[in-house]
């Protein structure tokens, strides 16, 4: 557990009484109901929930891409209302800029904040190497495979050196083999460059494999149902007894939906 | 809140149109910056418009007579263009030898504006219904062919395989798979062809004709009657919009559930 | 491997194009030689010979290349100015709703009027010289480029805009790095449609009133009942139109590498 000098637990993200309702002309759909959540510094938290339960909305609200109807979200002590570079986001479908090369995509954040070309190139190169894409700097995204595109997405988010990373089912569209590989990779990268990560998935194995803590969400309108500390040592094994036990336990409490 | 801002922008749009007409009125009728032989005021144009429904002068026909004359030629040529163009496009896409031989010729022909054929056709067929109708036909043909061609070409392989697995003959595959797939594209072609047919009839009437809206505005240029020209232009635009609207309804009825980006 | 297949594909395409055009010409030649149509319809050999002869022997006051130049100058000036204005205006309209609300209704009144219908009014306003042609070409180009630039500026993917914001980009930076690149393919398709429209417009306006240009050639051919002149004129119009369209595609392929490359 991460503590600061005074020995207190350092809270990185705090959601208190967050509510989110979508309004259309005739209807209102509550999506998040009274959600409370604390994430510690450098913790890897996985939000896990059934089908369309609003996980992505929770993430978008935390990131500032959507505003909460009521309640507050603070990141690093500051209240979140708009998107900002202190938070990084890795998307479900790769939201890479198709007209930029890998290098230009990764250096986008530093460039937007006005960093000199030499400096940002250096920084981008470091993260491109970190995700294992050296040699692909000048390729366009549509020339890369799905797994490689997600690596670019991760490098791009990292390159801005945010204190928090949000990942919205980043491996959802990958095939099973690539997915396992990327799960190992994301842990390797995270252990090398520690960040606070909030990771959304609907895959229970992925949740148990990656997380320090799994937060199970209820069905829509969503709130926290139960939390599990995953105390398994890394690297984890999908067939380990304790792993399977946790998997079964979490599976048993998840709301069933179509 | 969203509703309020929508309303606000609608009001701005209305003000914009009213403002435009006001400026026009101010420049012409009030300040007399222009004369009646360059730009008449909106009141004069409106007056001419109403008058033109019954008045045959100065060009020998009422507005409705000219309209009917243009529509008759345009729609006959247009119908011929569709009847010949769509099947031709499908054939080109379906049979590779036809594709390889007809496509280069078409690539060249499509670079020639339909209108450029008009003088040749007038020499061959004389001034009259036929030469104009054939000009429209040529103008409408190209978009029909090219879109039907593109539509059939993009038939998904997997649909073909499904059809083949169920034992479809090649003929059945064409009529049950390829053509239905191509329908949205074909309809796009038919819509584009309408625009080009309508433009060509106006142009053909400008060049050589004795009736029609194009003839009307061309005649009135010679005798400095811009009020009639403006009435004619607005009428041409209006009929074009109505025709496009009708085609749009047909298109939506035919292309149920298939989306396609033009 | 891939490159080899591609090369073969090209060989087949170019080969078949040559064969197709040759076959077309032979059919045409055969029709003129063996049927009664030859009495009034010149064959391809005669047409091509005449085409080249006209490089030195003038039509009216000028030789064929000079007529081409007259038409090209009109299109280049009108088209360039109109494209620039339309792209800027279209993007402004797509970005600021207030501009959209002001200009769109006026544009919607003008848009359904085919550009050729402006010819009589343009002649009244600007006379029969080049000024009216520039105006007409401007109009034809403007109408089609504006629509596309507008659609393009509104096409920016909200997910990409969100991603850029997440990375710390401000509005100006997002406009330069997201909105504009998203609009580029739309703008190009507008530029292509605009070029086709502008070319048709030049030919039409020259046919109706002018003293030089390819449109003038065919209309004078009609007045003189000269079918050979018609065919040379149409051939010239086709060649120039083809070159214009092809060069536009070339520029697009260069500038929109990310959409075509690697496919």
XYZ file of C-alpha atoms in Angstrom:
783
model
C 0.000 0.000 0.000
C 1.287 3.427 -1.020
C 1.846 5.943 1.758
C 3.308 9.399 1.761
C 5.865 10.687 4.274
C 3.361 11.228 7.031
C 2.216 7.664 6.761
C -1.262 8.540 5.521
C -2.720 6.788 2.499
C -2.435 9.107 -0.488
C -5.731 9.359 -2.347
C -5.359 10.155 -6.037
C -8.932 10.010 -7.264
C -11.987 10.580 -5.174
C -15.576 10.299 -6.422
C -18.242 11.320 -3.951
C -21.954 10.872 -4.530
C -21.535 11.039 -8.286
C -24.781 10.912 -10.246
C -25.183 11.047 -13.994
C -28.446 11.191 -15.899
C -28.832 11.491 -19.662
C -31.677 13.680 -20.837
C -33.344 13.534 -24.184
C -36.378 15.516 -25.253
C -38.871 13.131 -23.662
C -36.952 10.836 -21.341
C -34.305 10.883 -18.680
C -32.061 7.864 -18.164
C -30.119 7.620 -14.916
C -26.790 5.932 -15.633
C -24.763 6.486 -12.465
C -26.403 6.559 -9.035
C -24.581 7.669 -5.911
C -21.158 6.334 -6.816
C -18.394 6.603 -4.224
C -14.896 5.532 -5.066
C -11.371 6.225 -3.861
C -8.274 5.307 -5.801
C -4.865 5.413 -4.146
C -1.744 6.737 -5.790
C -0.139 4.262 -8.202
C -2.920 1.767 -7.677
C -4.166 -0.358 -10.582
C -7.945 -0.399 -10.193
C -10.194 -2.351 -12.522
C -13.844 -1.418 -12.872
C -15.736 -4.541 -13.720
C -19.438 -4.788 -14.485
C -22.070 -6.434 -16.636
C -22.811 -5.531 -20.284
C -23.967 -1.971 -20.812
C -23.868 -0.973 -17.136
C -22.340 2.454 -17.605
C -18.691 1.663 -16.923
C -17.565 3.866 -19.768
C -19.697 6.721 -18.453
C -18.062 6.394 -15.031
C -14.679 6.644 -16.712
C -15.703 9.580 -18.901
C -16.954 11.474 -15.849
C -13.697 10.827 -13.983
C -11.719 11.949 -17.030
C -13.810 15.084 -17.474
C -15.094 14.107 -20.930
C -18.587 14.231 -19.461
C -19.798 16.249 -16.494
C -21.569 14.656 -13.565
C -25.182 15.658 -12.980
C -24.353 15.966 -9.293
C -21.562 14.979 -6.920
C -17.864 15.695 -7.293
C -14.790 14.054 -8.745
C -11.341 15.166 -7.646
C -8.064 14.051 -9.144
C -4.918 14.885 -7.184
C -6.959 17.227 -5.020
C -8.350 19.262 -7.920
C -11.971 19.052 -8.940
C -12.510 17.662 -12.426
C -14.810 19.479 -14.853
C -13.088 19.468 -18.239
C -10.609 17.166 -19.987
C -7.024 17.972 -19.125
C -3.498 16.748 -19.666
C -3.016 15.683 -16.032
C -5.157 12.680 -16.958
C -4.483 10.270 -19.807
C -7.067 8.270 -21.711
C -6.704 5.070 -23.720
C -9.727 4.361 -25.872
C -11.784 1.291 -26.673
C -11.393 1.667 -30.410
C -8.058 3.201 -31.144
C -8.677 6.923 -31.247
C -5.370 7.570 -32.967
C -5.140 10.471 -35.389
C -5.076 8.696 -38.751
C -3.264 11.534 -40.539
C -0.310 11.423 -38.151
C 2.472 8.868 -38.003
C 3.168 6.861 -34.861
C 5.757 9.418 -33.797
C 3.443 12.370 -34.433
C 0.651 10.672 -32.513
C 2.812 9.970 -29.489
C 4.294 13.471 -29.375
C 0.875 15.121 -29.805
C 0.377 15.894 -26.106
C 3.770 17.551 -25.520
C 3.383 19.397 -28.832
C -0.029 20.712 -27.798
C 1.554 22.085 -24.665
C 4.281 23.794 -26.651
C 7.327 21.632 -25.920
C 10.273 22.141 -28.283
C 10.594 19.685 -31.136
C 13.862 18.163 -29.964
C 12.644 17.625 -26.448
C 9.314 16.090 -27.390
C 10.891 13.819 -30.002
C 13.219 12.464 -27.344
C 10.401 11.912 -24.917
C 8.162 10.292 -27.533
C 10.992 8.018 -28.611
C 11.401 6.846 -25.018
C 7.760 5.818 -24.774
C 7.701 4.296 -28.251
C 10.621 2.139 -27.158
C 8.854 1.382 -23.893
C 5.804 -0.074 -25.657
C 8.055 -1.966 -28.057
C 7.367 -0.091 -31.285
C 10.887 0.976 -32.238
C 11.185 0.892 -36.022
C 7.531 1.806 -36.577
C 7.839 5.548 -35.876
C 7.024 6.626 -39.412
C 4.112 4.280 -40.062
C 0.561 5.539 -40.265
C -1.958 3.929 -37.883
C -3.806 2.108 -40.683
C -0.583 0.288 -41.499
C -0.436 -1.289 -38.027
C -2.214 -4.272 -36.484
C -4.839 -3.808 -33.772
C -2.418 -4.690 -30.965
C 0.201 -2.300 -32.271
C -2.372 0.473 -32.575
C -3.262 0.018 -28.913
C 0.429 0.186 -28.013
C 0.567 3.547 -29.778
C -2.509 4.622 -27.811
C -0.797 3.659 -24.554
C 2.439 5.388 -25.505
C 0.511 8.514 -26.480
C -1.265 8.616 -23.119
C 1.976 7.970 -21.221
C 3.983 10.530 -23.173
C 1.979 13.351 -21.620
C 3.165 12.099 -18.209
C -0.267 12.284 -16.604
C -0.683 11.357 -12.950
C -3.697 9.186 -13.767
C -4.407 6.892 -16.714
C -7.917 5.860 -17.719
C -8.290 2.859 -19.956
C -11.638 2.044 -21.486
C -11.652 -1.638 -22.525
C -8.496 -1.045 -24.543
C -8.155 -4.699 -25.493
C -11.836 -5.328 -26.240
C -11.332 -5.527 -29.984
C -8.219 -7.666 -29.994
C -8.114 -11.391 -30.643
C -7.581 -13.671 -27.627
C -3.846 -14.302 -28.130
C -3.005 -10.643 -28.681
C -5.144 -9.806 -25.701
C -3.133 -12.066 -23.342
C 0.061 -10.585 -24.696
C -1.158 -7.025 -24.213
C -2.227 -7.809 -20.656
C 1.314 -8.902 -19.861
C 2.642 -5.826 -21.637
C 0.474 -3.331 -19.806
C 1.606 -4.757 -16.470
C 5.251 -4.650 -17.580
C 4.887 -1.014 -18.666
C 3.010 -0.096 -15.509
C 5.607 -1.694 -13.264
C 8.326 0.229 -15.060
C 6.467 3.549 -15.141
C 4.139 3.536 -12.166
C 0.928 5.504 -12.608
C -2.503 5.459 -11.073
C -4.568 3.398 -13.507
C -8.330 3.003 -13.753
C -9.065 0.228 -16.188
C -12.525 -0.743 -17.435
C -13.273 -4.222 -18.680
C -16.075 -6.718 -19.027
C -13.670 -9.642 -19.033
C -13.381 -11.229 -15.613
C -10.026 -12.941 -16.197
C -8.549 -9.702 -17.425
C -9.810 -7.978 -14.279
C -8.271 -10.485 -11.897
C -5.060 -10.696 -13.909
C -4.404 -6.963 -13.957
C -5.854 -5.441 -10.825
C -4.583 -4.470 -7.420
C -8.229 -4.049 -6.668
C -11.335 -5.043 -8.606
C -14.366 -2.796 -8.186
C -17.540 -4.605 -9.194
C -20.270 -2.294 -10.443
C -24.011 -2.948 -10.313
C -26.270 -2.940 -13.295
C -27.532 0.376 -14.720
C -27.951 2.856 -13.014
C -24.611 1.847 -11.683
C -22.884 2.181 -8.336
C -20.242 0.188 -6.484
C -21.432 -3.280 -5.568
C -18.368 -4.800 -3.977
C -14.581 -4.473 -3.979
C -11.920 -7.169 -3.973
C -8.277 -6.722 -3.094
C -6.310 -9.001 -5.393
C -3.333 -10.006 -3.287
C -1.755 -12.370 -5.807
C 1.896 -11.776 -6.605
C 2.838 -10.749 -10.146
C 3.319 -12.188 -12.731
C 0.027 -13.964 -12.236
C -1.099 -17.256 -13.603
C -4.555 -17.768 -15.051
C -4.764 -21.299 -13.725
C -3.482 -20.660 -10.223
C -5.900 -21.995 -7.534
C -6.300 -18.658 -5.767
C -6.833 -16.969 -9.153
C -9.644 -19.342 -10.030
C -11.154 -18.975 -6.586
C -11.297 -15.170 -6.926
C -12.645 -15.483 -10.430
C -15.484 -17.741 -9.280
C -16.282 -15.532 -6.333
C -16.515 -12.359 -8.415
C -18.491 -14.146 -11.100
C -21.060 -15.206 -8.523
C -21.955 -11.689 -7.427
C -22.112 -9.959 -10.815
C -25.580 -8.918 -11.915
C -26.820 -11.031 -14.753
C -27.987 -9.216 -17.851
C -28.729 -10.153 -21.387
C -31.352 25.081 -23.148
C -30.509 23.245 -26.363
C -33.990 24.094 -27.652
C -33.561 27.796 -26.923
C -30.317 28.043 -28.836
C -31.866 26.196 -31.799
C -34.642 28.759 -31.810
C -32.137 31.585 -31.597
C -30.298 30.365 -34.686
C -33.556 29.879 -36.596
C -34.434 33.494 -35.857
C -30.994 34.570 -37.060
C -31.546 32.623 -40.285
C -34.875 34.338 -40.887
C -33.307 37.723 -40.182
C -30.565 36.902 -42.667
C -33.032 36.284 -45.517
C -35.150 39.308 -44.596
C -31.996 41.406 -44.304
C -30.822 40.299 -47.735
C -34.129 41.294 -49.343
C -34.101 44.579 -47.412
C -30.611 45.446 -48.686
C -31.673 44.530 -52.198
C -34.747 46.757 -51.866
C -32.722 49.576 -50.382
C -30.093 49.516 -53.130
C -32.550 49.337 -55.986
C -35.869 51.007 -55.235
C -34.826 53.477 -52.545
C -31.273 54.546 -53.361
C -31.567 53.849 -57.121
C -27.984 52.540 -57.244
C -28.878 50.325 -60.184
C -31.156 50.739 -63.145
C -33.922 48.431 -64.281
C -31.739 47.070 -67.046
C -29.044 45.818 -64.642
C -30.773 44.863 -61.413
C -34.465 45.453 -60.774
C -35.825 45.653 -57.232
C -37.615 42.835 -55.440
C -41.032 44.450 -55.913
C -40.563 44.588 -59.656
C -39.414 40.952 -59.742
C -42.423 39.826 -57.733
C -44.713 41.785 -60.021
C -43.124 40.245 -63.122
C -43.437 36.804 -61.594
C -47.197 37.123 -61.121
C -47.635 38.827 -64.468
C -45.641 36.144 -66.301
C -48.248 33.473 -65.540
C -50.608 35.093 -68.011
C -48.451 37.427 -70.099
C -46.801 35.975 -73.215
C -44.578 38.940 -73.970
C -41.716 39.538 -74.400
C -40.677 36.006 -75.353
C -43.766 34.358 -76.748
C -44.860 32.144 -73.898
C -46.227 32.200 -70.375
C -44.177 30.889 -67.503
C -46.121 27.632 -67.368
C -45.767 27.031 -71.121
C -41.989 27.414 -70.886
C -41.895 25.209 -67.806
C -43.820 22.460 -69.495
C -41.643 22.675 -72.586
C -38.428 22.321 -70.546
C -39.792 19.548 -68.361
C -41.046 17.500 -71.291
C -37.648 17.435 -72.994
C -35.661 17.039 -69.797
C -37.706 14.165 -68.446
C -37.761 12.207 -71.733
C -33.991 12.447 -72.097
C -33.538 11.676 -68.418
C -35.755 8.564 -68.603
C -33.780 7.293 -71.599
C -30.558 7.906 -69.696
C -31.743 5.784 -66.773
C -33.199 2.986 -68.896
C -29.984 2.571 -70.864
C -27.392 3.788 -68.351
C -28.215 1.639 -65.330
C -28.212 -1.728 -67.150
C -25.061 -0.718 -69.000
C -23.299 0.072 -65.741
C -24.384 -3.257 -64.256
C -23.151 -5.145 -67.323
C -19.814 -3.368 -67.193
C -19.325 -4.330 -63.578
C -20.541 -7.918 -63.959
C -18.695 -9.064 -67.083
C -14.990 -8.432 -66.943
C -14.407 -8.226 -70.719
C -17.100 -5.547 -70.986
C -15.439 -3.783 -68.078
C -11.969 -3.818 -69.588
C -13.181 -2.591 -72.965
C -15.944 -0.160 -72.046
C -14.381 1.454 -68.991
C -11.505 3.297 -70.719
C -13.900 4.679 -73.322
C -16.159 5.813 -70.513
C -13.353 7.358 -68.528
C -12.696 9.550 -71.515
C -16.323 10.298 -72.329
C -17.100 11.371 -68.789
C -14.487 14.122 -69.089
C -16.654 15.749 -71.776
C -19.486 17.858 -70.358
C -22.787 16.547 -71.740
C -23.494 19.930 -73.184
C -20.547 19.767 -75.579
C -22.457 17.207 -77.630
C -25.286 19.640 -78.284
C -23.871 21.386 -81.378
C -22.960 18.099 -83.053
C -26.411 16.709 -82.306
C -28.030 19.861 -83.618
C -26.180 19.456 -86.930
C -27.149 15.803 -87.130
C -30.718 16.010 -85.842
C -31.695 19.640 -86.396
C -32.942 22.147 -83.834
C -35.879 20.629 -82.022
C -37.056 18.052 -79.574
C -34.755 15.214 -80.650
C -31.414 17.014 -80.506
C -32.179 18.423 -77.074
C -33.541 15.144 -75.724
C -30.426 13.307 -76.897
C -28.202 15.930 -75.252
C -30.030 15.365 -71.971
C -29.756 11.640 -72.507
C -25.962 11.866 -72.840
C -25.744 14.118 -69.777
C -27.868 11.740 -67.661
C -26.209 8.588 -68.964
C -22.764 9.039 -67.426
C -23.765 9.326 -63.730
C -26.190 6.400 -64.121
C -23.523 4.164 -65.636
C -20.744 5.116 -63.229
C -22.818 4.694 -60.067
C -24.457 1.430 -61.106
C -20.976 0.218 -61.961
C -19.524 1.243 -58.593
C -22.504 -0.278 -56.792
C -22.193 -3.718 -58.344
C -18.412 -3.636 -57.958
C -18.695 -3.281 -54.182
C -20.800 -6.412 -53.671
C -19.340 -8.149 -50.657
C -17.516 -11.356 -51.459
C -19.011 -13.036 -48.438
C -22.531 -12.458 -49.748
C -21.484 -14.066 -53.001
C -20.108 -17.056 -51.141
C -23.307 -17.428 -49.162
C -25.282 -17.331 -52.406
C -22.969 -19.877 -53.998
C -23.190 -22.192 -50.993
C -26.942 -22.193 -51.410
C -26.450 -23.234 -55.008
C -27.354 -19.990 -56.727
C -26.630 -19.740 -60.414
C -24.589 -16.826 -61.662
C -27.739 -15.254 -63.024
C -29.470 -15.574 -59.660
C -26.422 -14.107 -57.950
C -26.661 -11.069 -60.209
C -30.351 -10.468 -59.614
C -30.654 -11.572 -55.975
C -27.338 -10.386 -54.560
C -25.417 -7.927 -56.709
C -28.238 -5.682 -57.902
C -29.940 -5.344 -54.496
C -26.551 -4.494 -52.998
C -25.994 -1.898 -55.677
C -29.418 -0.262 -55.249
C -28.306 2.600 -52.993
C -25.543 3.466 -55.448
C -27.899 3.160 -58.401
C -30.308 5.543 -56.723
C -27.471 7.963 -56.038
C -26.631 7.839 -59.739
C -30.249 8.520 -60.656
C -30.295 11.499 -58.310
C -27.043 12.941 -59.628
C -28.231 12.385 -63.208
C -31.322 14.451 -62.475
C -29.212 17.455 -61.547
C -27.090 17.115 -64.634
C -30.151 16.575 -66.891
C -31.863 19.658 -65.524
C -28.743 21.744 -65.948
C -28.247 20.520 -69.507
C -31.755 21.329 -70.639
C -31.337 24.895 -69.447
C -27.982 25.121 -71.228
C -29.307 23.529 -74.414
C -32.179 25.979 -74.471
C -29.753 28.853 -74.025
C -27.875 27.730 -77.133
C -30.590 26.870 -79.576
C -34.280 26.648 -78.907
C -37.579 28.362 -79.454
C -39.210 27.653 -76.111
C -38.389 26.652 -72.546
C -37.117 28.450 -69.469
C -33.562 28.614 -70.806
C -34.846 30.169 -74.026
C -36.895 32.636 -72.008
C -33.958 33.966 -70.005
C -31.713 34.052 -73.059
C -34.274 36.097 -75.023
C -34.720 38.506 -72.147
C -30.991 39.100 -71.981
C -31.126 40.402 -75.541
C -33.851 42.893 -74.698
C -32.496 43.896 -71.270
C -35.241 42.455 -69.077
C -33.326 41.203 -65.983
C -36.581 41.018 -64.036
C -37.768 38.172 -66.272
C -34.304 36.583 -66.122
C -34.392 36.533 -62.329
C -37.923 35.110 -62.318
C -36.732 32.435 -64.749
C -33.664 31.578 -62.657
C -35.678 31.265 -59.468
C -38.208 29.108 -61.304
C -35.425 26.875 -62.656
C -34.027 26.524 -59.143
C -37.457 25.832 -57.705
C -38.321 23.103 -60.223
C -34.886 21.571 -59.702
C -35.525 21.410 -55.954
C -38.972 19.865 -56.404
C -37.613 17.195 -58.743
C -34.765 16.419 -56.344
C -37.250 16.201 -53.506
C -39.417 13.707 -55.430
C -36.384 11.573 -56.277
C -35.369 11.720 -52.615
C -38.738 10.259 -51.586
C -38.449 7.475 -54.156
C -34.872 6.826 -53.044
C -35.851 6.444 -49.394
C -38.711 4.120 -50.345
C -36.487 1.905 -52.501
C -33.412 1.858 -50.290
C -34.967 0.619 -47.088
C -32.540 -0.122 -44.310
C -29.452 0.179 -46.479
C -27.176 3.016 -45.624
C -24.535 4.265 -47.943
C -22.246 7.249 -48.116
C -22.358 8.998 -51.420
C 4.746 -10.535 -54.360
C 2.161 -7.847 -53.758
C 4.049 -5.469 -55.999
C 4.188 -8.019 -58.776
C 0.439 -8.590 -58.702
C -0.075 -4.857 -58.648
C 2.193 -4.428 -61.629
C 0.379 -7.117 -63.572
C -2.925 -5.506 -62.681
C -1.626 -2.233 -64.105
C -0.352 -3.912 -67.259
C -3.765 -5.475 -67.815
C -5.531 -2.188 -67.195
C -3.341 -0.074 -69.436
C -3.208 -2.779 -72.084
C -6.959 -3.126 -72.138
C -7.373 0.653 -72.247
C -5.185 0.829 -75.337
C -7.001 -2.081 -76.956
C -10.383 -0.608 -76.056
C -9.615 2.818 -77.495
C -8.080 1.234 -80.601
C -11.123 -0.998 -81.038
C -13.413 1.984 -80.616
C -11.532 3.926 -83.271
C -11.508 0.938 -85.637
C -15.246 0.486 -85.234
C -15.746 4.168 -85.931
C -13.439 3.992 -88.971
C -15.260 0.911 -90.260
C -18.620 2.609 -89.921
C -17.434 5.606 -91.940
C -15.751 3.511 -94.613
C -18.310 0.775 -95.145
C -21.643 2.489 -94.494
C -23.423 5.516 -95.820
C -22.569 7.401 -92.652
C -19.147 8.111 -94.083
C -20.792 10.683 -96.352
C -21.216 13.132 -93.511
C -19.346 11.647 -90.542
C -15.539 11.935 -90.698
C -13.532 8.960 -89.452
C -11.042 8.948 -86.589
C -8.019 9.172 -88.862
C -9.353 12.295 -90.468
C -10.326 13.740 -87.090
C -6.929 13.170 -85.501
C -5.145 14.518 -88.553
C -7.321 17.617 -88.446
C -6.708 17.919 -84.698
C -2.968 18.178 -85.256
C -3.292 20.292 -88.398
C -5.177 22.849 -86.298
C -2.082 23.376 -84.158
C -0.816 25.557 -86.992
C -3.898 26.331 -89.037
C -6.149 28.727 -87.122
C -9.809 28.421 -86.241
C -11.052 31.967 -86.666
C -8.281 34.190 -85.374
C -6.319 31.666 -83.311
C -4.777 28.212 -83.607
C -6.080 25.353 -81.467
C -3.561 25.695 -78.598
C -4.514 29.347 -78.247
C -8.174 28.395 -77.941
C -7.211 25.830 -75.303
C -5.286 28.494 -73.469
C -8.257 30.888 -73.551
C -10.453 28.285 -71.913
C -7.800 27.143 -69.463
C -6.998 30.672 -68.340
C -10.652 31.315 -67.611
C -10.988 28.124 -65.630
C -7.716 28.477 -63.720
C -8.370 32.003 -62.517
C -12.043 31.548 -61.671
C -11.499 28.140 -60.133
C -8.543 29.077 -57.954
C -10.164 32.187 -56.515
C -13.495 30.426 -55.959
C -11.876 27.403 -54.278
C -9.948 29.571 -51.859
C -12.990 31.645 -50.919
C -15.298 28.633 -50.681
C -12.923 26.595 -48.520
C -12.467 29.428 -46.045
C -16.154 30.283 -45.928
C -17.189 26.626 -45.714
C -14.868 25.977 -42.795
C -15.970 29.125 -40.992
C -19.598 28.080 -41.488
C -18.853 24.578 -40.283
C -17.074 25.885 -37.189
C -19.193 28.844 -36.084
C -22.904 28.260 -35.870
C -23.664 31.927 -36.184
C -22.008 32.101 -39.613
C -23.863 28.937 -40.575
C -27.204 30.457 -39.541
C -26.575 33.630 -41.539
C -25.189 32.215 -44.778
C -26.913 28.835 -45.098
C -30.452 30.041 -45.921
C -29.140 32.373 -48.637
C -26.953 29.613 -50.009
C -29.940 27.258 -50.040
C -31.840 29.680 -52.257
C -28.987 29.949 -54.755
C -27.804 26.344 -54.718
C -30.622 24.703 -56.737
C -30.132 27.163 -59.629
C -27.800 25.442 -62.117
C -24.736 27.633 -62.738
C -25.493 27.803 -66.467
C -28.737 29.627 -65.698
C -26.618 32.564 -64.533
C -25.150 33.053 -67.986
C -27.690 35.620 -69.272
C -27.536 37.660 -66.087
C -23.729 37.472 -66.020
C -23.577 38.815 -69.562
C -25.919 41.655 -68.629
C -23.822 42.541 -65.614
C -20.284 41.949 -66.821
C -20.538 42.151 -70.588
C -19.465 39.478 -73.060
C -15.761 39.576 -72.180
C -13.652 37.503 -69.820
C -15.097 39.150 -66.695
C -18.416 37.363 -67.115
C -16.633 34.039 -67.677
C -14.589 34.434 -64.508
C -17.775 35.182 -62.639
C -19.532 32.121 -64.070
C -16.643 29.762 -63.357
C -16.349 31.241 -59.889
C -20.008 30.527 -59.248
C -19.920 26.930 -60.486
C -16.836 26.111 -58.412
C -18.015 27.983 -55.366
C -21.327 26.138 -55.089
C -19.803 22.688 -55.023
C -16.675 23.421 -52.978
C -18.578 25.332 -50.302
C -20.954 22.459 -49.589
C -18.122 20.005 -49.182
C -15.867 22.236 -47.105
C -18.835 22.876 -44.830
C -19.624 19.190 -44.462
C -15.926 18.496 -43.932
C -15.529 21.013 -41.132
C -18.491 19.449 -39.366
C -17.198 15.936 -39.818
C -14.534 16.060 -37.085
C -14.893 12.870 -35.069
C -15.971 13.832 -31.503
C -13.901 10.951 -30.103
C -10.759 12.353 -31.710
C -11.604 15.847 -30.496
C -12.068 14.411 -26.990
C -8.751 12.593 -27.261
C -7.002 15.792 -28.306
C -8.579 17.684 -25.408
C -7.512 14.932 -23.021
C -3.951 15.439 -24.255
C -4.125 19.127 -23.391
C -4.882 20.709 -26.778
C -6.702 24.052 -26.818
C -9.357 25.097 -29.363
C -6.924 26.626 -31.834
C -4.644 23.625 -31.769
C -7.579 21.238 -32.178
C -8.768 23.239 -35.159
C -5.366 23.011 -36.834
C -4.598 19.405 -35.983
C -8.004 17.691 -35.915
C -10.735 19.702 -37.654
C -8.698 20.611 -40.736
C -7.275 17.153 -41.465
C -10.760 15.659 -41.004
C -12.084 18.142 -43.557
C -9.383 17.542 -46.156
C -10.903 14.470 -47.879
C -14.259 16.246 -48.101
C -12.641 19.354 -49.482
C -10.894 17.304 -52.127
C -14.056 15.670 -53.286
C -15.548 19.164 -53.448
C -12.569 20.399 -55.454
C -13.022 17.535 -57.883
C -16.748 18.116 -58.332
C -15.987 21.808 -58.611
C -13.462 21.225 -61.371
C -15.945 19.158 -63.377
C -18.608 21.813 -62.875
C -16.197 24.616 -63.750
C -15.110 22.880 -66.932
C -18.713 22.391 -68.019
C -19.389 26.006 -67.176
C -16.493 27.334 -69.243
C -17.592 25.334 -72.253
C -21.223 26.424 -71.816
C -20.431 30.093 -71.401
C -18.107 30.049 -74.408
C -20.805 28.385 -76.450
C -23.291 31.091 -75.614
C -21.168 34.180 -76.052
C -17.461 34.424 -76.806
C -14.880 34.924 -79.499
C -12.352 32.279 -78.495
C -12.073 29.033 -76.552
C -13.026 25.422 -77.094
C -16.728 26.120 -76.561
C -16.539 28.739 -79.286
C -15.017 26.143 -81.661
C -17.936 23.780 -81.387
C -20.576 26.482 -81.601
C -18.908 27.951 -84.684
C -18.748 24.431 -86.099
C -22.493 24.186 -85.606
C -23.091 27.492 -87.357
C -21.017 26.316 -90.335
C -22.442 22.793 -90.334
C -18.857 21.558 -90.019
C -18.905 18.146 -88.374
C -15.134 17.758 -88.549
C -14.750 20.910 -86.483
C -17.305 19.536 -84.005
C -15.352 16.339 -83.567
C -12.036 18.147 -83.114
C -13.696 20.422 -80.566
C -15.215 17.547 -78.597
C -11.922 15.665 -78.695
C -10.102 18.729 -77.345
C -12.687 19.234 -74.616
C -12.388 15.596 -73.611
C -8.587 15.655 -73.496
C -8.425 18.805 -71.374
C -11.196 17.589 -69.050
C -9.417 14.269 -68.648
C -6.076 15.919 -67.848
C -7.685 18.297 -65.342
C -9.430 15.462 -63.506
C -6.349 13.238 -63.516
C -4.067 15.962 -62.132
C -6.586 16.642 -59.376
C -6.533 12.964 -58.397
C -2.747 13.082 -58.388
C -2.670 16.014 -55.977
C -5.194 14.294 -53.738
C -3.169 11.094 -53.599
C -0.144 13.161 -52.525
C -1.918 15.156 -49.839
C -4.138 12.430 -48.384
C -1.493 9.781 -47.975
C -2.966 8.519 -44.728
C -6.175 7.368 -46.391
C -4.665 5.659 -49.401
C -1.295 4.427 -48.236
C -1.014 0.876 -47.017
C -4.340 -0.160 -48.478
